Coordinates of C-alpha atoms and ligand atoms in Angstrom, one line a residue:
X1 CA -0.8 13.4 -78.7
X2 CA -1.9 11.1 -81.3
X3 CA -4.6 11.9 -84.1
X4 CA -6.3 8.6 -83.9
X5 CA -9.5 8.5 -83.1
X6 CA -10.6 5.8 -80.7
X7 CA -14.2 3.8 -81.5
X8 CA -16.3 1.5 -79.2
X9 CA -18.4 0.0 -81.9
X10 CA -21.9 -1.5 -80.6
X11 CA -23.0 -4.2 -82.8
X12 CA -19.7 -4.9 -84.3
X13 CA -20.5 -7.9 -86.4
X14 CA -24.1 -6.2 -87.6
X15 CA -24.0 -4.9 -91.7
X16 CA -23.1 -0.9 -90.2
X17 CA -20.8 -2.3 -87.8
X18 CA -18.6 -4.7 -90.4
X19 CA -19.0 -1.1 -92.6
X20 CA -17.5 1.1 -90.0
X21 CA -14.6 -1.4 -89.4
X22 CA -14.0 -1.5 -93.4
X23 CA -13.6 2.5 -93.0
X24 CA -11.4 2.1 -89.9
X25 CA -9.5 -0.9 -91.8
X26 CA -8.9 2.0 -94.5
X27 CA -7.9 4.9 -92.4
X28 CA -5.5 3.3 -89.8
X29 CA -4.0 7.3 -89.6
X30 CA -7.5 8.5 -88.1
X31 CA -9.4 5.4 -86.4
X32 CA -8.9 2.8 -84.5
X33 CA -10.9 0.3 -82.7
X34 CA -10.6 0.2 -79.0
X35 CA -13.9 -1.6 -78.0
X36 CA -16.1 -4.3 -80.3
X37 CA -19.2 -5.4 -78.9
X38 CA -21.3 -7.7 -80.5
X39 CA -24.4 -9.5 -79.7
X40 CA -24.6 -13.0 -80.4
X41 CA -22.2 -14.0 -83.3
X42 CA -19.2 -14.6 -81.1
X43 CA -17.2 -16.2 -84.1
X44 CA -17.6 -13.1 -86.1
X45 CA -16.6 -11.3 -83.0
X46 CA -13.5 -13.3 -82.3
X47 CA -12.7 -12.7 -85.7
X48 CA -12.9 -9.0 -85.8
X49 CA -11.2 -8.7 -82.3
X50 CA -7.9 -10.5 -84.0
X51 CA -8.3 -8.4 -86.8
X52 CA -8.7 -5.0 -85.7
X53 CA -7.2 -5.7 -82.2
X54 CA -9.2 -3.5 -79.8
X55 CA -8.4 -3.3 -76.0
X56 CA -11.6 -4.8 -75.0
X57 CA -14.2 -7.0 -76.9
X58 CA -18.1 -7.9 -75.3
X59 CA -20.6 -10.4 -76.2
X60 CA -23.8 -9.3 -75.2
X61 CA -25.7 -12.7 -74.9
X62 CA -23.6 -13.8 -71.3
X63 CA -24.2 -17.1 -72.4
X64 CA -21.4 -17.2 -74.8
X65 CA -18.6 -15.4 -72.6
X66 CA -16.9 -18.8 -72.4
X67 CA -15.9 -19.0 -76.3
X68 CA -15.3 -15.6 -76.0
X69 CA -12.7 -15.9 -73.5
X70 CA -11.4 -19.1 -74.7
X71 CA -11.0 -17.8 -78.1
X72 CA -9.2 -14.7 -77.1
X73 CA -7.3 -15.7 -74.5
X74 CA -3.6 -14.9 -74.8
X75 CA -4.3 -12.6 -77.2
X76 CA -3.8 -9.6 -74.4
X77 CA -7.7 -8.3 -75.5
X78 CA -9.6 -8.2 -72.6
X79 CA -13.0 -9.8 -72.6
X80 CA -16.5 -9.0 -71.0
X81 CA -20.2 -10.0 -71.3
X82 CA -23.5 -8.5 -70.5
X83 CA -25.4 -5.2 -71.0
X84 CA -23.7 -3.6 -67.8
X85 CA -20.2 -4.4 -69.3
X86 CA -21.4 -2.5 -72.7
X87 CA -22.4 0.5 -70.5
X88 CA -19.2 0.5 -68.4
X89 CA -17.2 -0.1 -72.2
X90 CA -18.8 3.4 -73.7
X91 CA -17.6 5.6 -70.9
X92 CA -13.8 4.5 -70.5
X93 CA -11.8 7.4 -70.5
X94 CA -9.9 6.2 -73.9
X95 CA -12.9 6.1 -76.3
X96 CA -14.0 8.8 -78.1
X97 CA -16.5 8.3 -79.9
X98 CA -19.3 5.6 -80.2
X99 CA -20.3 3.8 -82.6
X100 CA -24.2 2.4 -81.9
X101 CA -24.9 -0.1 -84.2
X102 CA -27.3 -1.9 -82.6
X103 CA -30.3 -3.4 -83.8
X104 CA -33.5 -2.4 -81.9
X105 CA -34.5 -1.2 -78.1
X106 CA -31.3 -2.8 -76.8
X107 CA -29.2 0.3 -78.1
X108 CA -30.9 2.8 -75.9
X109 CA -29.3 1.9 -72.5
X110 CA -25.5 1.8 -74.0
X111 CA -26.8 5.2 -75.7
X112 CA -27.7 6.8 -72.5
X113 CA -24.7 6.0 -70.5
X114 CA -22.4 7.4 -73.4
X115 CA -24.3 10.9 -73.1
X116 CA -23.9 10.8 -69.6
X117 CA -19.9 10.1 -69.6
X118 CA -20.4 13.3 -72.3
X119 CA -19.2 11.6 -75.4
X120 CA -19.9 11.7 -79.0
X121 CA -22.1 9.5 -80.4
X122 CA -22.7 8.1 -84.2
X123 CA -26.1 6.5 -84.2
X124 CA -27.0 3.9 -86.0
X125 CA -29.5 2.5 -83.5
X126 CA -32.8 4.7 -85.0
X127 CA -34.6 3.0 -81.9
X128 CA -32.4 5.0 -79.6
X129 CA -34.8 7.6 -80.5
X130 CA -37.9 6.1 -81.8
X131 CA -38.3 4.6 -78.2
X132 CA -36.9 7.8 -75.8
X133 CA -36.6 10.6 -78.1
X134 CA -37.5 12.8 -75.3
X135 CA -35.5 11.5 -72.6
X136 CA -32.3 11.2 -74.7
X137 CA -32.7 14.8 -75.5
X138 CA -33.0 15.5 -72.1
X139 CA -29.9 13.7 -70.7
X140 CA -28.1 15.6 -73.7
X141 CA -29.0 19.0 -72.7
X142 CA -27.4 17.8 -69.2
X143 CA -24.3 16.9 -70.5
X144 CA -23.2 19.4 -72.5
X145 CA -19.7 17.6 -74.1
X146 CA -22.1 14.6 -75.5
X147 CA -23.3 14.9 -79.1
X148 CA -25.2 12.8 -81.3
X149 CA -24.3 12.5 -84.8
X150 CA -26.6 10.3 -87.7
X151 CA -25.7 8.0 -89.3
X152 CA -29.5 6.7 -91.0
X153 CA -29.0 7.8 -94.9
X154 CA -31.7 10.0 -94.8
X155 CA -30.8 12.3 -91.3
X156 CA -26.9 12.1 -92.7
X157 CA -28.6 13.7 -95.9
X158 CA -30.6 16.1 -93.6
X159 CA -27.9 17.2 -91.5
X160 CA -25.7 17.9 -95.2
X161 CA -28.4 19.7 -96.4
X162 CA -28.5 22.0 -93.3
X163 CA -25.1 22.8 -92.9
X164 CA -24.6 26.6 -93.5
X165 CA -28.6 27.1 -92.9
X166 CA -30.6 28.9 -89.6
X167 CA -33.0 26.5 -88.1
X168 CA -35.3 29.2 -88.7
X169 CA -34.9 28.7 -92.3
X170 CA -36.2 25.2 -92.4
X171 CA -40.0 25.0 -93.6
X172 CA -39.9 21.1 -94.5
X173 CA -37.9 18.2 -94.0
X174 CA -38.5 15.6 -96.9
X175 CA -37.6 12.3 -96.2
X176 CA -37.3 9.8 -99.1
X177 CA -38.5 6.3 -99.1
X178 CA -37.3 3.8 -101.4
X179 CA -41.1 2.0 -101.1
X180 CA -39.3 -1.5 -100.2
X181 CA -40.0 -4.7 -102.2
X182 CA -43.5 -4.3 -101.8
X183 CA -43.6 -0.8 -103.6
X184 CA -46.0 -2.0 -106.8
X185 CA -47.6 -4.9 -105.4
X186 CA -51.5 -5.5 -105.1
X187 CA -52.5 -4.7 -101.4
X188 CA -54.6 -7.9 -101.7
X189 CA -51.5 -9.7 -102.6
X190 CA -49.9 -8.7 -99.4
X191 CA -50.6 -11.2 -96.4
X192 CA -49.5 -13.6 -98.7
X193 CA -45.6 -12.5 -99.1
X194 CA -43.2 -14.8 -97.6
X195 CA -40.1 -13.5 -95.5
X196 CA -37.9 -14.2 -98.5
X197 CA -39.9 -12.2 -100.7
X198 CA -39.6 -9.3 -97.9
X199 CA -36.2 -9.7 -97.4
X200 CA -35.5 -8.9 -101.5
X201 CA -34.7 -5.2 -100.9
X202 CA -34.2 -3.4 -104.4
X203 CA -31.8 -0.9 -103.5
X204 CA -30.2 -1.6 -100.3
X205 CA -28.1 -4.7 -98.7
X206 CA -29.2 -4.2 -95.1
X207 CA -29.6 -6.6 -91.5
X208 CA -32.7 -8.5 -91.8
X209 CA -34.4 -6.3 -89.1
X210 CA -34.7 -3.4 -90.9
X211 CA -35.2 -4.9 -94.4
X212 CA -38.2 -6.2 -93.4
X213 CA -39.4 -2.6 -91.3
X214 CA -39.0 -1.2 -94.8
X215 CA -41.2 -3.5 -96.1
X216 CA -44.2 -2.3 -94.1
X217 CA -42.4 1.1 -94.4
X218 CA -42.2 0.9 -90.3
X219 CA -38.9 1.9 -90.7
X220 CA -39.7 5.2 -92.7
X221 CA -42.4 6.1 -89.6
X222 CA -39.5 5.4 -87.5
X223 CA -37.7 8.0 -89.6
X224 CA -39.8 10.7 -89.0
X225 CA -39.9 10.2 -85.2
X226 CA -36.2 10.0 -85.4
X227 CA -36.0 13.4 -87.1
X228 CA -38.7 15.1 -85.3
X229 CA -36.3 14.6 -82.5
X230 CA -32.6 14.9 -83.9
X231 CA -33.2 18.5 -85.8
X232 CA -36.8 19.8 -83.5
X233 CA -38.9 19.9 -86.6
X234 CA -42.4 19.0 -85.3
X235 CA -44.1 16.2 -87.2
X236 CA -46.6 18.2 -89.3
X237 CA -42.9 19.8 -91.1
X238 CA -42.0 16.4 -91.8
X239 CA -43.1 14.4 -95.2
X240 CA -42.2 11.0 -96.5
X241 CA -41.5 10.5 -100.1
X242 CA -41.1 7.3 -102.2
X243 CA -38.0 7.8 -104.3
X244 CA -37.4 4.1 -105.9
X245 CA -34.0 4.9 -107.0
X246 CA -32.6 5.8 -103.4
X247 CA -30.0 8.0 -105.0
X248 CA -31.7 11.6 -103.3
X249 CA -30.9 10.3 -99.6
X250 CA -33.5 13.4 -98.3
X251 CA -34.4 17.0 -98.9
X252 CA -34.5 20.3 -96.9
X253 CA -37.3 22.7 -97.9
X254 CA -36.3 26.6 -97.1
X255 CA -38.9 29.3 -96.3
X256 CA -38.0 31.0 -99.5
X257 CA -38.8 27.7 -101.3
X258 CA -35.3 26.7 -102.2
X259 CA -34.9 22.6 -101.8
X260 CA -31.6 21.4 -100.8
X261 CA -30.9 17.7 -101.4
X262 CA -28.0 15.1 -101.3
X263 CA -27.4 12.4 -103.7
X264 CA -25.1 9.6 -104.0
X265 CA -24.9 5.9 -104.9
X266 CA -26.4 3.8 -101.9
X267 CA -23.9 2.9 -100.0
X268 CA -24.0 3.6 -96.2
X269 CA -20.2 4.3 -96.0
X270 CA -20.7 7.7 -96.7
X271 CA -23.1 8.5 -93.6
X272 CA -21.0 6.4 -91.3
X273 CA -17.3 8.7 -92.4
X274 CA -19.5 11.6 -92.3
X275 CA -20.7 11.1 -88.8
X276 CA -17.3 9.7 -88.1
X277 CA -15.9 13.0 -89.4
X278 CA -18.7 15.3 -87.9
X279 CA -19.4 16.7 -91.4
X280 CA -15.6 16.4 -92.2
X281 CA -15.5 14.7 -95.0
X282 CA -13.3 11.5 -96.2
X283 CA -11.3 11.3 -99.2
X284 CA -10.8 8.7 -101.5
X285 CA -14.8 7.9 -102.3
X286 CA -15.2 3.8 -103.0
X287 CA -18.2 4.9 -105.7
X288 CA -19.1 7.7 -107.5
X289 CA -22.4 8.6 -109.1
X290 CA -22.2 7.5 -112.7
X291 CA -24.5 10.7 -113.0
X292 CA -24.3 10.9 -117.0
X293 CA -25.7 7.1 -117.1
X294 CA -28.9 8.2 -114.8
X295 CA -32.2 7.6 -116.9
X296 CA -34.7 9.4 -114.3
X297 CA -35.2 10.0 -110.9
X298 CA -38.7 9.7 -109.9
X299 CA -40.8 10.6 -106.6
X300 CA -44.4 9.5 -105.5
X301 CA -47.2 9.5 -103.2
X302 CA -46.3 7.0 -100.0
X303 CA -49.7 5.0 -99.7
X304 CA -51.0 5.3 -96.9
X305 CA -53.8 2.4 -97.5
X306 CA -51.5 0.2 -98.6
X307 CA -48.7 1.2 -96.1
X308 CA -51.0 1.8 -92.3
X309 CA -47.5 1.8 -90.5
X310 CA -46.6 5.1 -91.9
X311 CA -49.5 6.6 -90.3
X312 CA -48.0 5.3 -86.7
X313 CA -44.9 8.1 -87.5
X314 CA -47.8 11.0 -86.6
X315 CA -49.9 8.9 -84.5
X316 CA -47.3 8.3 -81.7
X317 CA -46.0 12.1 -82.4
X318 CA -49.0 13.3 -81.3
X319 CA -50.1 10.9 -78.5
X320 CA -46.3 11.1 -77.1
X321 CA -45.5 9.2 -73.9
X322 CA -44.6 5.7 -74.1
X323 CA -46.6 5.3 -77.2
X324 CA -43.7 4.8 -79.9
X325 CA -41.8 2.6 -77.0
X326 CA -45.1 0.3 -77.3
X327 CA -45.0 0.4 -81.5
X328 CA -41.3 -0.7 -81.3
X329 CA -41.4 -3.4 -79.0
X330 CA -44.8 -4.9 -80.4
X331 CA -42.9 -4.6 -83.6
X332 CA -39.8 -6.2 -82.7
X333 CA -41.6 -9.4 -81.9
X334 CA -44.4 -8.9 -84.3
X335 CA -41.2 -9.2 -87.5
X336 CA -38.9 -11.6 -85.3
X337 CA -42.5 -14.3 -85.9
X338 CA -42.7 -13.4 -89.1
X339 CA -39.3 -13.9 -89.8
X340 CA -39.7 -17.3 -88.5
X341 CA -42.6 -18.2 -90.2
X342 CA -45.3 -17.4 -87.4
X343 CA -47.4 -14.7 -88.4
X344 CA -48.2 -13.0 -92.1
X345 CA -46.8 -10.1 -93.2
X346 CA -49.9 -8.2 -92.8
X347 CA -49.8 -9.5 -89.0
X348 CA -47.4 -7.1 -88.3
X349 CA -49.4 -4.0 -88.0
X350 CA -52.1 -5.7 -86.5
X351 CA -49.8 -6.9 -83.8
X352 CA -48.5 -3.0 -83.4
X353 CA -52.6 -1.9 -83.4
X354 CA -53.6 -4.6 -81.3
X355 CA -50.6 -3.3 -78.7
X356 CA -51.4 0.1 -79.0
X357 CA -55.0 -0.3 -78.1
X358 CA -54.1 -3.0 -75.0
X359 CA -50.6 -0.9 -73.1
X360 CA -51.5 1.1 -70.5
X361 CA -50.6 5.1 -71.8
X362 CA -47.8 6.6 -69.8
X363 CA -47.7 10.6 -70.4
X364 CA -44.5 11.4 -68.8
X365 CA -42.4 8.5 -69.0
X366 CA -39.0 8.0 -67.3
X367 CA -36.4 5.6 -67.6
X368 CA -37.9 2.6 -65.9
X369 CA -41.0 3.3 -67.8
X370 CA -39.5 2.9 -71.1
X371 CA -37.9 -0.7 -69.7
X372 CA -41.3 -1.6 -67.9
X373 CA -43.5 -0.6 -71.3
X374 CA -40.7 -3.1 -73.4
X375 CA -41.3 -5.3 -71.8
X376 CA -45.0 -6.0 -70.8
X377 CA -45.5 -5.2 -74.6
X378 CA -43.0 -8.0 -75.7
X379 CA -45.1 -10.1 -73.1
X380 CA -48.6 -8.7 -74.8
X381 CA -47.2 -9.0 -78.2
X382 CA -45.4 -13.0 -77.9
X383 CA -49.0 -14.2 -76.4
X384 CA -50.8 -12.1 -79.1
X385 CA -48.6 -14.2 -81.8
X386 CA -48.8 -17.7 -80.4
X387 CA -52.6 -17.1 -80.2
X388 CA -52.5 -16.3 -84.4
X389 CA -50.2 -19.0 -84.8
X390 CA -52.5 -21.5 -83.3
X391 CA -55.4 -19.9 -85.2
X392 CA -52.9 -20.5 -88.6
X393 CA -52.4 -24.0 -87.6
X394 CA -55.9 -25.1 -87.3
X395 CA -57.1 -23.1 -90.6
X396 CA -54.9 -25.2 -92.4
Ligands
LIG401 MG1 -32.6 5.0 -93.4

């Protein structure tokens, strides 16, 4: 039987997806790519597919399954579209492990049908578990051969930091935050920051998506709901630090008062082979920590005032329900405007507030919940924009 691993990767052409293929380009003896999906760059996708010649590739957007097919065919790679074909793609008998790399709320259905065909799982896709924490750990406990594995810098760091350690152990998970481009500048300075000044991360080269959630520190709040339910820590255990240098990736806190922490250079290659490897680790390290040319490391307050997404991390905790589904969808829209120019920067959490005070509360949500709340919040959320835009338009 042959040692090589088989990967679907979800979000192929997407900045952890082209890093996971670099590792898999690199270690031919342990990976290979068997399925590539990607969402909307079909060229990129073509591309990879002749590349790294998987059995099956998928374009999400169905829209675009004609270049796909036309670009591929003859090539004896089979072809597919939709978000049915991703599901089917993540339980074929031949993969082994999944690669979610997806940007945003459309990772949690592929996520969900690879538990349920009981495979192992390397998440990328931190909505996976900002949106349905709960339900994804339920549908793990019922499927005992599926495992989820992180690949988010600061849960890889985590999950190094516990190896070896009781759970009972634990008193505090720290997770560090770089502080995003916006770390030391003036609050009042805020709503005017264009989305190229957002999108100048200091530390790490990242999809726009989640450049831009770091920027209002969303994505750090989506950090700690992603731990809370990947290592059962509640939220009160978890704390947010800003670290500007991004070179300690997270801490563990012991009982006894010992800290555990992991540094390296930021590079996310390291958490991908490390999920890959399921703590096993690679060889051959592309950077190393030039440790002896390190001036300082520094940590600080998050602020809060400054930063009012971070306080949706405990908020959303402690309401539960659908109440972090309704934070992540008005916040996909809510950044996707500003991106384009629609709303300000400082828009973005007023979108999220205005959300959370307008979608109904579910307590108990299911499946069909989660995709009903999406999507009457998107709904909320795009009529919530156009209405600022047209409020922008005619102050000017
Ligand atoms: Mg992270």
């Amino acid at each position: 039987m042959s040692n090589i691993k088989n990967l679907a990767i979800i979000g192929a052409t997407g900045s952890i997806g082209v890093q996971t293929l670099d590792i898999v380009g690199r270690h031919p003896e342990m990976y290979r790519a068997s399925v590539l999906v990607a969402n909307r760059r079909v060229d990129d996708l073509c591309a990879l597919a002749l590349q790294h010649r998987p059995d099956l590739a998928i374009i999400a957007d169905e829209s675009l399954y004609g270049d796909l097919r036309q670009a591929l065919n003859g090539t004896g790679i089979e072809t597919a579209a939709g978000e049915r074909a991703i599901c089917d793609a993540v339980q074929r008998p031949d993969v082994e492990m999944v690669v979610n790399a997806t940007v945003g709320y459309s990772g949690l259905a592929p996520t969900l049908s690879a538990i349920d065909a009981g495979k192992e799982i390397a998440l990328a896709n931190k909505e996976t578990l900002v949106v349905a924490g709960e339900l994804v750990n339920k549908r793990l406990a019922s499927s005992p051969s599926a495992a989820l594995y992180p690949i988010d810098s600061e849960h890889s760091a985590i999950w190094q930091c516990l190896q070896g350690e009781r759970t009972e152990d634990v008193s505090r998970l720290i997770i560090t935050a770089s502080g995003g481009p916006f770390r030391t500048t003036p609050k009042e300075l805020l709503p005017a920051m264009t989305a190229r000044e957002a999108l100048m991360h200091p530390c790490w080269n990242m999809g726009a998506k989640i450049t831009i959630d770091s920027a209002t520190m969303l994505n750090k709040a989506f950090e700690i709901i992603e731990a809370r339910w990947l290592f059962g820590i509640g939220a009160e255990r978890i704390v947010p630090v800003v670290h500007p240098q991004s070179i300690v990736h997270s801490m563990v806190e012991f009982t006894d008062g010992s800290i555990k922490a992991q540094l390296g250079c930021p590079d996310m290659r390291l958490p991908i082979s490390y999920a890959l490897g399921k703590t096993v680790r690679l060889p051959g390290a592309e950077r190393q920590l030039p440790f002896e040319q390190m001036a300082t490391l520094t940590f600080e307050q998050p602020d809060y005032d400054k930063f009012p997404c971070l306080h949706l991390a405990y908020e959303s905790l402690e309401r539960g329900g659908n109440t972090a589904c309704i934070i992540n969808a008005a916040n996909e829209v809510a950044v996707n405007a500003f991106l384009h120019g629609d709303t300000r920067f400082t828009d973005i959490y007023e979108l999220i507030a205005d959300a959370l005070a307008n979608m109904p509360y579910i307590s108990n949500p299911g499946y069909s919940d989660y995709v009903a709340t999406d999507a009457e919040t998107r709904r909320h959320t795009g009529e919530a924009v156009h209405k600022l835009k047209n409020i922008t338009t005619v102050n000017l």
